[in-house]
mmCIF file of C-alpha atoms in Angstrom:
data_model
loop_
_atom_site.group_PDB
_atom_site.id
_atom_site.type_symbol
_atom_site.label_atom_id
_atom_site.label_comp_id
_atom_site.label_asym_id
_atom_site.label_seq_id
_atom_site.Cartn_x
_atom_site.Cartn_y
_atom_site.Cartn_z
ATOM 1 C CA UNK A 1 -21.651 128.762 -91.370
ATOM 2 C CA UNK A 2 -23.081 127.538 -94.866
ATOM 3 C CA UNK A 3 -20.536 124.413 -96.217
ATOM 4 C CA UNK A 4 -19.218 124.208 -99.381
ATOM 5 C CA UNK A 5 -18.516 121.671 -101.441
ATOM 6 C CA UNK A 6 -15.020 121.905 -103.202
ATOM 7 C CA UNK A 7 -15.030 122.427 -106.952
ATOM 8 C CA UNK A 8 -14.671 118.958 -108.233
ATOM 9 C CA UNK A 9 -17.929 117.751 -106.169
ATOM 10 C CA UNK A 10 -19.971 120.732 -106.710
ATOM 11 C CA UNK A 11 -19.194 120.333 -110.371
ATOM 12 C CA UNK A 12 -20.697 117.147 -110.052
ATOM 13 C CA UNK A 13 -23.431 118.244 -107.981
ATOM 14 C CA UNK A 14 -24.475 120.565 -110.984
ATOM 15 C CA UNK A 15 -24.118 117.568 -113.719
ATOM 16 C CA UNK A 16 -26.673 115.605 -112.090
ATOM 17 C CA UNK A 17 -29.204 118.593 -111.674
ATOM 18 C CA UNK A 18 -29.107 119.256 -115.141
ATOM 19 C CA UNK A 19 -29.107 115.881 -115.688
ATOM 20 C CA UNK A 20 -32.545 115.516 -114.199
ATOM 21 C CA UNK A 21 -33.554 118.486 -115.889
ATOM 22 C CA UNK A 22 -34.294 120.913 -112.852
ATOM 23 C CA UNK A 23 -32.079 123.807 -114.148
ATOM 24 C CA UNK A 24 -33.638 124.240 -117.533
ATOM 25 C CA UNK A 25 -34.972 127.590 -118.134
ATOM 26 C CA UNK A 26 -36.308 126.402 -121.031
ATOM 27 C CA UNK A 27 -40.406 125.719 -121.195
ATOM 28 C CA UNK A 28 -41.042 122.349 -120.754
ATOM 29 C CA UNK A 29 -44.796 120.407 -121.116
ATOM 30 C CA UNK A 30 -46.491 119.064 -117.635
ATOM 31 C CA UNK A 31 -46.609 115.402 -117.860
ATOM 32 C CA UNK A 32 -49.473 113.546 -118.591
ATOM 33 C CA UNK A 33 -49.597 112.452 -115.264
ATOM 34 C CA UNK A 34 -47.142 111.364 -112.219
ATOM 35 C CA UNK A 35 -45.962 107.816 -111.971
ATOM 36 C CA UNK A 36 -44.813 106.975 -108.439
ATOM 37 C CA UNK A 37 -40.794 106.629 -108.169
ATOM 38 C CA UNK A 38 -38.377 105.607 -105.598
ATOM 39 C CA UNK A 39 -37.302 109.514 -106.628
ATOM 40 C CA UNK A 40 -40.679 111.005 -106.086
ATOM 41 C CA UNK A 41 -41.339 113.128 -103.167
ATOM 42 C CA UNK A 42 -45.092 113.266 -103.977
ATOM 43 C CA UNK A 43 -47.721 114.693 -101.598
ATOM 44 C CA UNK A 44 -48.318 112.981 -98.281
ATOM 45 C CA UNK A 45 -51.817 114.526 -97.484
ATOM 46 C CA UNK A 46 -54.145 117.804 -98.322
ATOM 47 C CA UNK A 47 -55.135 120.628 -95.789
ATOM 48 C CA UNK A 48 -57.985 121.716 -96.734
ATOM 49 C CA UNK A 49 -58.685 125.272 -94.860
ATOM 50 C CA UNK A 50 -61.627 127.214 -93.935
ATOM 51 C CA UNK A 51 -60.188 130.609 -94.419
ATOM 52 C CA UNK A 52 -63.584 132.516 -93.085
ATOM 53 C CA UNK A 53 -62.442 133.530 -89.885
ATOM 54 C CA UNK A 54 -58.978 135.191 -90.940
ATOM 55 C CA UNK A 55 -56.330 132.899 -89.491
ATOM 56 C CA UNK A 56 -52.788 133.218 -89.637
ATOM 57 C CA UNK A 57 -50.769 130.326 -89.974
ATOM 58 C CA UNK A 58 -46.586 130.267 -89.408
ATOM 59 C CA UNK A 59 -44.316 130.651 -86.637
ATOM 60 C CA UNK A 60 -42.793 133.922 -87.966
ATOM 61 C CA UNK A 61 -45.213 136.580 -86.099
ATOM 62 C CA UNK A 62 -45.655 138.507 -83.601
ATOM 63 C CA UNK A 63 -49.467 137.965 -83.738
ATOM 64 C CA UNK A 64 -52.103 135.685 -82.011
ATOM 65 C CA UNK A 65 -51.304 132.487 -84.395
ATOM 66 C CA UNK A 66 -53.073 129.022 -84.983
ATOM 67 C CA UNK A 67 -51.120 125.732 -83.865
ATOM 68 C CA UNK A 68 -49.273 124.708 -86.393
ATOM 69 C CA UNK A 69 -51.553 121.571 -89.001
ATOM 70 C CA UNK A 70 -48.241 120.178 -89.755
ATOM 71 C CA UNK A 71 -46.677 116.831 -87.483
ATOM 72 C CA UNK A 72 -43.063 117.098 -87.279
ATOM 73 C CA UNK A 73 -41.111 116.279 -90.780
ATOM 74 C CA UNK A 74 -44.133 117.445 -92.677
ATOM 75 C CA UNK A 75 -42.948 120.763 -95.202
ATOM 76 C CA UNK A 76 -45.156 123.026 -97.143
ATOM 77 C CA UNK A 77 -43.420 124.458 -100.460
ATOM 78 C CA UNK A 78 -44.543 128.468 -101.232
ATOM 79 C CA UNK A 79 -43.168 130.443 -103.548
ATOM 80 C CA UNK A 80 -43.455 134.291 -103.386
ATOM 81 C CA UNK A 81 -43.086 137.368 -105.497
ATOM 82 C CA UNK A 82 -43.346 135.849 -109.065
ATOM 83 C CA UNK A 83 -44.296 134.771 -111.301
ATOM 84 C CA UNK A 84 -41.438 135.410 -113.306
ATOM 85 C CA UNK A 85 -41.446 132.814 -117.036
ATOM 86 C CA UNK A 86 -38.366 132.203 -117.135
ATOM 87 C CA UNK A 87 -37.617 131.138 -113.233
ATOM 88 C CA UNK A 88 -41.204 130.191 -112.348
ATOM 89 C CA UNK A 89 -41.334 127.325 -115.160
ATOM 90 C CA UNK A 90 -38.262 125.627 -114.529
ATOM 91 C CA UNK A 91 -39.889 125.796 -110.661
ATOM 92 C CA UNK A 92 -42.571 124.189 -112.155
ATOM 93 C CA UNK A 93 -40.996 122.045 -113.956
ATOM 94 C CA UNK A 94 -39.037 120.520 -111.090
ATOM 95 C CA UNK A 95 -42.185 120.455 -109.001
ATOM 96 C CA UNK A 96 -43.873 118.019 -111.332
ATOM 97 C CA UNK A 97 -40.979 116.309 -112.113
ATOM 98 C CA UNK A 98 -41.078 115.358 -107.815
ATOM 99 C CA UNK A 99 -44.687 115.079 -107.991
ATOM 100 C CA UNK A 100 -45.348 117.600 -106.121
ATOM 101 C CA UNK A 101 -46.938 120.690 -105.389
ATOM 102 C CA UNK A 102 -46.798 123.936 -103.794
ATOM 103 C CA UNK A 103 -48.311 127.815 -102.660
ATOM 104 C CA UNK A 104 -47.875 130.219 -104.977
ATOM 105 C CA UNK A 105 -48.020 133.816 -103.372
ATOM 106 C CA UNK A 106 -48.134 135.835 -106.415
ATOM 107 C CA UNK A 107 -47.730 139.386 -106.623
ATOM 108 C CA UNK A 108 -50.165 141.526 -108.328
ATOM 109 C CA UNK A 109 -48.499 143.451 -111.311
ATOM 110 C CA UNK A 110 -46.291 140.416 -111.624
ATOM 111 C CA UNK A 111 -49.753 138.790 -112.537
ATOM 112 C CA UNK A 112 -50.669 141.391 -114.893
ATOM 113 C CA UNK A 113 -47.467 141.192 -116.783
ATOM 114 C CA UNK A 114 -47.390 137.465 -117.118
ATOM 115 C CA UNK A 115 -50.758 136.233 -117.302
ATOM 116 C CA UNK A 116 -50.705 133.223 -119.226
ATOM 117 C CA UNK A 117 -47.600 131.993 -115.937
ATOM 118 C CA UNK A 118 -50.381 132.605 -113.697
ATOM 119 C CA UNK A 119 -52.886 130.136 -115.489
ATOM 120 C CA UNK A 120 -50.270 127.803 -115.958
ATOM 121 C CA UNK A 121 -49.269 127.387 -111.969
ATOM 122 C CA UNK A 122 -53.060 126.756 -112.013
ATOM 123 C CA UNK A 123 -53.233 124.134 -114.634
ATOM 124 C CA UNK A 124 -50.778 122.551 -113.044
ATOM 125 C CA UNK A 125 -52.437 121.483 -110.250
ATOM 126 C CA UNK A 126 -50.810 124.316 -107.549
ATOM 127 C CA UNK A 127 -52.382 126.443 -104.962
ATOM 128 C CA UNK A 128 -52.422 130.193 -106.201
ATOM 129 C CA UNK A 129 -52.212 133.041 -103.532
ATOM 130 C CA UNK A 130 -51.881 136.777 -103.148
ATOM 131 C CA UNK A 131 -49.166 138.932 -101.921
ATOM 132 C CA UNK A 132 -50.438 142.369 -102.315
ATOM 133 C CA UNK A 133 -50.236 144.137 -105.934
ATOM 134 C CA UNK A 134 -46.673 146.360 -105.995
ATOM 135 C CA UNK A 135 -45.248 144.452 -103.029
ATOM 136 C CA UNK A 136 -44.502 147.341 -100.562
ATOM 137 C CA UNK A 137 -41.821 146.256 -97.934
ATOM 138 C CA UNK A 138 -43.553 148.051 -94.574
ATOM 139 C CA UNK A 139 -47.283 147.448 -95.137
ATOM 140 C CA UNK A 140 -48.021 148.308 -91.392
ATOM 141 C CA UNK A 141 -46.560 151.866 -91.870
ATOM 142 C CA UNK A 142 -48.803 152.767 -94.810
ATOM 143 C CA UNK A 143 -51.943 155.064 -94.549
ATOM 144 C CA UNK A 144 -55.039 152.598 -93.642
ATOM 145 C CA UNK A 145 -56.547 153.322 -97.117
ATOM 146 C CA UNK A 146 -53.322 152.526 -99.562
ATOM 147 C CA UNK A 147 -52.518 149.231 -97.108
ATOM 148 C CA UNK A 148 -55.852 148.321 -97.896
ATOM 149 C CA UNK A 149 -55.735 149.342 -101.538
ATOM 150 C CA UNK A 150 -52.416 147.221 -101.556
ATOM 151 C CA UNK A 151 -54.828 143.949 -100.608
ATOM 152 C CA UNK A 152 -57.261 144.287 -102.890
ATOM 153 C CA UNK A 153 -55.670 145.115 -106.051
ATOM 154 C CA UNK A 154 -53.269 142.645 -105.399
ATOM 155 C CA UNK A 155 -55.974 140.014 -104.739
ATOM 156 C CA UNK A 156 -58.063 141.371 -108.360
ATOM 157 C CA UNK A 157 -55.041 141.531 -109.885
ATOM 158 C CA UNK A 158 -54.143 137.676 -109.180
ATOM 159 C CA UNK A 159 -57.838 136.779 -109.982
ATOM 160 C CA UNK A 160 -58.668 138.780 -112.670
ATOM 161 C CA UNK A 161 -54.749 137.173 -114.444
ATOM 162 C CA UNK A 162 -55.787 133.669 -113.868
ATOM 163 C CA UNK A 163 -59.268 133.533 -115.194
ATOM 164 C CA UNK A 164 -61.004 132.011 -112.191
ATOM 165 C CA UNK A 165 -60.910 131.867 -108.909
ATOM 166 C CA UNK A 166 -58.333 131.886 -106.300
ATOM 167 C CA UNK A 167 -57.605 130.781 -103.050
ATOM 168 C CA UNK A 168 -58.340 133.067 -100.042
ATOM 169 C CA UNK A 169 -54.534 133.191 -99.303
ATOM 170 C CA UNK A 170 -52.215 135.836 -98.482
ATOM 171 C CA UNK A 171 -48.732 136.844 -97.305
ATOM 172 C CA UNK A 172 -47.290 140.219 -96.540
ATOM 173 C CA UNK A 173 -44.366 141.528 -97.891
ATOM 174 C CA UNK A 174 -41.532 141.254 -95.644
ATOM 175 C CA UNK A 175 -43.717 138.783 -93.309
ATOM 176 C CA UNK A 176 -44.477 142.122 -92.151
ATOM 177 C CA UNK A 177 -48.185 141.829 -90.600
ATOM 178 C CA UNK A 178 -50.333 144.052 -87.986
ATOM 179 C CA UNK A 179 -52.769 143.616 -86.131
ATOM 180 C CA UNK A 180 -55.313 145.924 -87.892
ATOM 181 C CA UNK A 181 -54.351 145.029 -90.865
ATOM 182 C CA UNK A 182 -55.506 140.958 -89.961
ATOM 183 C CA UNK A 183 -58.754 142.086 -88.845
ATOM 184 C CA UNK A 184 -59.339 143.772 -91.979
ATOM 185 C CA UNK A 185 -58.490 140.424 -93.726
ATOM 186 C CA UNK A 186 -60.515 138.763 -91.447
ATOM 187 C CA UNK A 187 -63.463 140.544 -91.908
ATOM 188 C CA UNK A 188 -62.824 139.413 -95.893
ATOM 189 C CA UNK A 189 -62.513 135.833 -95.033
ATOM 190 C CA UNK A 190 -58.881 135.544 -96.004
ATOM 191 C CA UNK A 191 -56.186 133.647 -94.192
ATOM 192 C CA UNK A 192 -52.414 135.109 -94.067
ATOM 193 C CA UNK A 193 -49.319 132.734 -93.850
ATOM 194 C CA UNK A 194 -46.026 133.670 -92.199
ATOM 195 C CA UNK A 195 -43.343 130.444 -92.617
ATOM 196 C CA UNK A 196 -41.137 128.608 -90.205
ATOM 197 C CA UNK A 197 -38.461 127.986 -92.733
ATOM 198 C CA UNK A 198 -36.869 130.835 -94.462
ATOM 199 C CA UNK A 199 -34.668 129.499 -97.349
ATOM 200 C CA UNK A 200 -32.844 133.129 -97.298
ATOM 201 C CA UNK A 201 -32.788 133.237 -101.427
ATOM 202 C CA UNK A 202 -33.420 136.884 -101.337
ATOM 203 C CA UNK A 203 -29.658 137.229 -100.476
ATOM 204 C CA UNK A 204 -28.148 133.523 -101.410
ATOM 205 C CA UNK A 205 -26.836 133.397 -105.095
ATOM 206 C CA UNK A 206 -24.942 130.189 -104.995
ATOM 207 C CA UNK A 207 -27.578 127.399 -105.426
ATOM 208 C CA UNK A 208 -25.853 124.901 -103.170
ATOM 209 C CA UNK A 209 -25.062 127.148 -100.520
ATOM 210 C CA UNK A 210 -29.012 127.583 -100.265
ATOM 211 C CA UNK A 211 -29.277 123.775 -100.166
ATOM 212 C CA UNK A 212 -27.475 123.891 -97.240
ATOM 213 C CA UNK A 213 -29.056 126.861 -95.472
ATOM 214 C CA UNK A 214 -32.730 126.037 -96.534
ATOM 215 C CA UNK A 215 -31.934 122.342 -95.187
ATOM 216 C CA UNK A 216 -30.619 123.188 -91.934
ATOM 217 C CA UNK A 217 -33.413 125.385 -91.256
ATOM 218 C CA UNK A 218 -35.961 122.857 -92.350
ATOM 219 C CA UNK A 219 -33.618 120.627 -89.754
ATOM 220 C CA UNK A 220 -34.097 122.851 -86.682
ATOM 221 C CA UNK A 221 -37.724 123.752 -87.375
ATOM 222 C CA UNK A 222 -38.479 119.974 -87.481
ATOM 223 C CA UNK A 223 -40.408 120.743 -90.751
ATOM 224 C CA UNK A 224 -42.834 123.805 -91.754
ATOM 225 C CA UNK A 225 -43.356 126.055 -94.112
ATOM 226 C CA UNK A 226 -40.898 126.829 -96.066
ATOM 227 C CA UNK A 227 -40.455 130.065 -97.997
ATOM 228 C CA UNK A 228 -38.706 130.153 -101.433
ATOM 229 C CA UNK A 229 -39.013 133.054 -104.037
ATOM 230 C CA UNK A 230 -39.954 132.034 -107.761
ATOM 231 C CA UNK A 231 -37.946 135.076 -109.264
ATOM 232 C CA UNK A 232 -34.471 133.659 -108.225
ATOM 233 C CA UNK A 233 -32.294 131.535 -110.504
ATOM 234 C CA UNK A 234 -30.664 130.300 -107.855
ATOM 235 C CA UNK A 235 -34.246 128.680 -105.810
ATOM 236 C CA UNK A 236 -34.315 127.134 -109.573
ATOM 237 C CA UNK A 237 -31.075 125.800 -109.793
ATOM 238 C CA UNK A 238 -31.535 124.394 -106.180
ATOM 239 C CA UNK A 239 -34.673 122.932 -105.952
ATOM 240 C CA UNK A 240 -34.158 119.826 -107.337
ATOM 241 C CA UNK A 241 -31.258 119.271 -104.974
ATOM 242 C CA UNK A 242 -33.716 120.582 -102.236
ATOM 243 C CA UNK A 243 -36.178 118.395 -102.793
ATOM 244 C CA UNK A 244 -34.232 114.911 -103.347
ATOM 245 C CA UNK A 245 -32.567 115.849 -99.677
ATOM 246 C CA UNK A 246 -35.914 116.402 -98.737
ATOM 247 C CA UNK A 247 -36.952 112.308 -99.461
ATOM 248 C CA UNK A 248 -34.127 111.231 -98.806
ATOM 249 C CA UNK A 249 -34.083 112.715 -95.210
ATOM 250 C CA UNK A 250 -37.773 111.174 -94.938
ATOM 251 C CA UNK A 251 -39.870 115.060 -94.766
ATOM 252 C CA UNK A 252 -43.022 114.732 -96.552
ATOM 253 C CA UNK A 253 -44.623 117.503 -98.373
ATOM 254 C CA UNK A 254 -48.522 118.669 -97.298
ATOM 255 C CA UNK A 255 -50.017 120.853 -100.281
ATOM 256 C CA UNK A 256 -52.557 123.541 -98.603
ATOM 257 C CA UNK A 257 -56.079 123.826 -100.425
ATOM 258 C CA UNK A 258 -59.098 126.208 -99.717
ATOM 259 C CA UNK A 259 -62.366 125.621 -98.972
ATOM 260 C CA UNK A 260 -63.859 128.583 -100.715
ATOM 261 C CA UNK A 261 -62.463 130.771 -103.222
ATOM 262 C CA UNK A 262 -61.452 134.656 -102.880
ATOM 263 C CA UNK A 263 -63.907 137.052 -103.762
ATOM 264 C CA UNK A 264 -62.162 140.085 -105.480
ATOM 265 C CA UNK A 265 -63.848 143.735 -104.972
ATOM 266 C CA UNK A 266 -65.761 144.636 -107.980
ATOM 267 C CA UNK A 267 -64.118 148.034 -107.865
ATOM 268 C CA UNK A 268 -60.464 146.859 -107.729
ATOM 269 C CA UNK A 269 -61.465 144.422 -110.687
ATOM 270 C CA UNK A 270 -62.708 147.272 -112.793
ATOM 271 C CA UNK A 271 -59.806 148.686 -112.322
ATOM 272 C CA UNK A 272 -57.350 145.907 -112.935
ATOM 273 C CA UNK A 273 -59.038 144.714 -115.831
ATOM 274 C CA UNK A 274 -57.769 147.171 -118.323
ATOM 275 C CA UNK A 275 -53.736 146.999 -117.740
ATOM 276 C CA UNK A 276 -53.300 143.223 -118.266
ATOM 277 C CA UNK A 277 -51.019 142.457 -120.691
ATOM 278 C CA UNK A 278 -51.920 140.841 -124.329
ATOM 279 C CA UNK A 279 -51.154 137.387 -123.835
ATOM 280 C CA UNK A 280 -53.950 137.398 -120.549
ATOM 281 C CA UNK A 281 -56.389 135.836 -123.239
ATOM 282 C CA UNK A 282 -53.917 133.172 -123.886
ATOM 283 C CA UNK A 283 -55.767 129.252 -121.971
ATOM 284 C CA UNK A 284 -53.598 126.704 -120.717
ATOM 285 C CA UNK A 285 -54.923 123.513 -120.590
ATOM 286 C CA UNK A 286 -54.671 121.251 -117.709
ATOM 287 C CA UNK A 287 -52.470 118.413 -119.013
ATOM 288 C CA UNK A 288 -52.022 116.225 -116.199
ATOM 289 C CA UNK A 289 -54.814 114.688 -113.845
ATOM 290 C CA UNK A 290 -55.724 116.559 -110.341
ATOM 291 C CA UNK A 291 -53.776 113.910 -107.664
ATOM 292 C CA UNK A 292 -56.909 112.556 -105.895
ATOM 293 C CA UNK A 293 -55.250 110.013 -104.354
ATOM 294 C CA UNK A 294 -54.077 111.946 -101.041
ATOM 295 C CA UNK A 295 -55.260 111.986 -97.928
ATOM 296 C CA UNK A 296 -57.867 115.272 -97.421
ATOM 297 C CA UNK A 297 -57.253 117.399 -93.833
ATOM 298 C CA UNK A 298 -60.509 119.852 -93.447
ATOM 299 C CA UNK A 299 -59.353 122.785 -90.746
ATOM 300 C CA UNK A 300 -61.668 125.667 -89.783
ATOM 301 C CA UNK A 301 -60.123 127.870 -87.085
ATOM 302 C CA UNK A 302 -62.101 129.612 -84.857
ATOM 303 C CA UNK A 303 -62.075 133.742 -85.173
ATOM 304 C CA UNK A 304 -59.603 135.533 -83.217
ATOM 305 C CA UNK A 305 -59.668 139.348 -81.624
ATOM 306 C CA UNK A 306 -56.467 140.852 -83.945
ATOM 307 C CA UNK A 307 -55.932 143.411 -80.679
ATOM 308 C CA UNK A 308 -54.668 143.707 -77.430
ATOM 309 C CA UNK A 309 -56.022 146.036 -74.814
ATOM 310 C CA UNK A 310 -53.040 148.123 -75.676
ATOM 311 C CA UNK A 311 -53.976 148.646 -79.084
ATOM 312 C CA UNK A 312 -54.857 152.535 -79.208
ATOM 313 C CA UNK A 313 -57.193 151.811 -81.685
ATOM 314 C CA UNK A 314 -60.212 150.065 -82.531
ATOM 315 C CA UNK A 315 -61.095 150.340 -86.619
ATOM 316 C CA UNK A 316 -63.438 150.928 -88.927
ATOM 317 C CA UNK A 317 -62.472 148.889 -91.774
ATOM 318 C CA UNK A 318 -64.705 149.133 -95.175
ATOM 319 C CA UNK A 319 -65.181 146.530 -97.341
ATOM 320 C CA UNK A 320 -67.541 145.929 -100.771
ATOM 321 C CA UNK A 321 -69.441 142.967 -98.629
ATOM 322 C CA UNK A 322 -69.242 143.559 -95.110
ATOM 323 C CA UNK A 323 -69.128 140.566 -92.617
ATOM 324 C CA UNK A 324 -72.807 140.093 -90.992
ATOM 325 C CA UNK A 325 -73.630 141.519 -87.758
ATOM 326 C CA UNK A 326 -72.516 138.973 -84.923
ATOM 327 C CA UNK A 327 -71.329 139.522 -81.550
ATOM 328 C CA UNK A 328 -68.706 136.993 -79.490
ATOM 329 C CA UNK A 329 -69.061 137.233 -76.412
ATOM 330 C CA UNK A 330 -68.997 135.835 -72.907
ATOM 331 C CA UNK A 331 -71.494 136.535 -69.844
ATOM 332 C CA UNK A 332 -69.186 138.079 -67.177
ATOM 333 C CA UNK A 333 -66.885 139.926 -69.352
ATOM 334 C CA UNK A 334 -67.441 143.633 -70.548
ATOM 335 C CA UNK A 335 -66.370 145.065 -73.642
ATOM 336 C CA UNK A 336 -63.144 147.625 -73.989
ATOM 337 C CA UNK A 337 -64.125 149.683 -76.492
ATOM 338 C CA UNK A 338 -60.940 151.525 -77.242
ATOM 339 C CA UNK A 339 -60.256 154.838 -78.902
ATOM 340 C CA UNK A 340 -61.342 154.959 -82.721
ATOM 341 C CA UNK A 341 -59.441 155.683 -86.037
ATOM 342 C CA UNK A 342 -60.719 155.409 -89.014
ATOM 343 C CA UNK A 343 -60.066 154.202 -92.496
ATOM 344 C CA UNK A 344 -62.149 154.634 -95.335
ATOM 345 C CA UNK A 345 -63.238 152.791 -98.405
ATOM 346 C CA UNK A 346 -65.857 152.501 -101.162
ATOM 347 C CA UNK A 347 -68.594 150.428 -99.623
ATOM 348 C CA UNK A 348 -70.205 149.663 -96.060
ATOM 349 C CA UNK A 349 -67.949 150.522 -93.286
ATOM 350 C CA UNK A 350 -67.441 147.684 -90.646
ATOM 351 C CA UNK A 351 -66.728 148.844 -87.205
ATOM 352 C CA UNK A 352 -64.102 145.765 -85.606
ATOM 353 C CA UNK A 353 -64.520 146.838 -81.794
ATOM 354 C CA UNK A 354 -61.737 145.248 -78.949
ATOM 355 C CA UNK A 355 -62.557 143.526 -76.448
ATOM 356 C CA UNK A 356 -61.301 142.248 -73.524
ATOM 357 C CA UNK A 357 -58.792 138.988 -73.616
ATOM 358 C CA UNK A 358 -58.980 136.103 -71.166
ATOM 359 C CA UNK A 359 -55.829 134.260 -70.724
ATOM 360 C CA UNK A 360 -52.342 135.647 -71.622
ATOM 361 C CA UNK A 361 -51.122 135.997 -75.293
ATOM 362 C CA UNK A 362 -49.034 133.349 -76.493
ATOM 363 C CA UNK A 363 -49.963 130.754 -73.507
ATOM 364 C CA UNK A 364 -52.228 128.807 -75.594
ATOM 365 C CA UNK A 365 -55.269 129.445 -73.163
ATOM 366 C CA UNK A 366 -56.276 133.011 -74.475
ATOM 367 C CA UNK A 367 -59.191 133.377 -76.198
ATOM 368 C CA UNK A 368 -60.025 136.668 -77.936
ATOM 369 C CA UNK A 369 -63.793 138.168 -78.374
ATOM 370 C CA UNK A 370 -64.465 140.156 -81.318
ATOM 371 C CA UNK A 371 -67.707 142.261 -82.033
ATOM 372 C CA UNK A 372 -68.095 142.862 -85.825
ATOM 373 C CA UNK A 373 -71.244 145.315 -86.751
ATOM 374 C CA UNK A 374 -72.028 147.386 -89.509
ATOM 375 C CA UNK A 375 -72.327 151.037 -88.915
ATOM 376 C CA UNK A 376 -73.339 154.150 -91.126
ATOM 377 C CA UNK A 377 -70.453 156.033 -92.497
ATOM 378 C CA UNK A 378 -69.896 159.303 -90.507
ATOM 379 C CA UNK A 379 -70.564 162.460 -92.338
ATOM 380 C CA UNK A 380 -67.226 164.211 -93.677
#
């Protein structure tokens, strides 16, 4: 059960928030720059990831996941489903104020609306994600095609807002992943993250009750990533409160990075470009140095098979640059090729075949072989 403070304290609790300025809704300049205070939560080290073989990263999953690149009392910061001016600045605000930075999984027509928001999470300094374009809650139950469609216009969308590239990050709506659906973003060199933490501010309207709930779930997950929502007044209101427990109860924040930018479909570009709203012309200029001073992690998982022998599918996933013909495999073990569906797209089709597993899932010994080949689109 959440605690709450009694009316006198929490009163008080609000005074000093505003007092350090984290509930303003009102725009305020990135500093020039983040001088190193006792009240600073700052950024303890950069992971740097490869996202080329589609990884997933989070506890939160039912899939084959990478270990975990945090050590205990280490905290990511993402934000999803904005950006939204008026809640995403103050986030902003309170992030530089803590000298510190987050994820941003934005969603596509969110991006479209708000342009110059989306260049300004940029500018200051943050990691900019996708999280499909109209945020549908049950991704796996869509047809192949419009789940697809959902990823790339979301990821153009994002893109094509910002004026420049993005990172090669993405999060489902609803955590909710599948299997085929992270093979298709693996053959397009993008990485998914699920959390460990979930603040609950989808439902929590009282800002210190979600102080309390995202804490204690930080608490039992010994860290992680943490997921917050940048369209909620009340993840504004609480951040700063969020973030001071967070130094004073010694976590450290990591800030994610990619290696290589997304590369948005021409197509879904073309047809992004023309609904942005006026103010996507609008530059923001970068007002505050890039923190250089952190310690750089470089992490480039392996590729993983996104099936299980049980799958009753293998698919042929189409992208506008298919991955290049390679085959994993291992002497002594023969390919399951398993029944075929198909989903169709503009471009070359890509045929992901399963294959057999060795290990078990989830024992941390499996290791999954994946055949990715190009193959000539079957006549209709």
């Amino acid at each position: 059960m959440s605690y709450r403070l009694p009316s006198a304290a929490r009163l008080a609790a609000w005074t000093i928030a505003i007092a350090i300025g984290g509930l303003s809704q009102a725009a305020h300049p990135a500093r020039a720059g983040c001088e190193s205070t006792t009240a600073s939560l700052g950024v303890s080290r950069t992971v740097e990831i490869d996202a080329s073989s589609g990884p997933i990263f989070g506890s939160l999953t039912r899939q084959v996941r990478e270990p975990s690149f945090l050590k205990p009392k280490e905290v990511v910061l993402t934000f999803d489903d904005g950006p939204m001016p008026w809640v995403t600045r103050s986030v902003l605000d309170t992030l530089d104020l803590y000298c510190t930075k987050a994820t941003f999984f934005a969603v596509g027509r969110m991006a479209i609306a708000y342009p110059a928001m989306v260049k300004e999470v940029l500018a200051r300094g943050h990691t900019l994600g996708s999280h499909t374009h109209s945020h549908p809650l049950r991704m796996p139950r869509l047809k192949g095609p419009d789940a697809i469609a959902e990823i790339e216009r979301g990821i153009a969308a994002v893109a094509t807002a910002a004026g420049q590239p993005i990172a090669p990050f993405f999060r489902f709506p609803g955590l909710a992943d599948s299997a085929l659906l992270l093979a298709y973003l693996q053959t397009r060199h993008i990485a998914s993250f699920t959390v460990d933490a979930v603040s609950n501010d989808s439902y929590i309207r009282d800002p210190l009750t979600l102080v309390e709930r995202t804490m204690a779930e930080v608490k039992r997950n010994k860290g992680g990533i943490i997921l917050f929502h940048d369209i909620k007044t009340a993840t504004a209101k609480a951040l700063p409160i969020i973030l001071s427990r967070l130094k004073e109860q010694g976590y450290s924040v990591v800030h994610m990075t990619a290696k290589d930018p997304a590369v948005p479909l021409a197509e879904a570009i073309a047809d992004i470009a023309p609904k942005l709203s006026p103010d996507a012309t609008q530059t923001v200029a970068l007002d505050r140095a890039p923190d250089t001073a952190t310690r750089v992690t470089t992490i480039a998982p392996a590729p993983r098979r996104r099936f299980n022998t049980t799958t009753p599918a293998s698919t042929r996933l189409t992208a506008q640059t298919a991955a290049p013909a390679t085959a994993l495999t291992k002497p002594g073990v023969a390919p399951v090729v398993l029944k075929e569906s198909v989903i169709e797209m503009t471009g070359p089709p890509i045929i992901i075949e399963a294959e057999a597993q060795t290990g078990s899932e989830g024992d941390g010994n499996s290791e999954w072989l994946t055949r990715v080949t190009p193959r000539a689109k079957r006549p209709r």
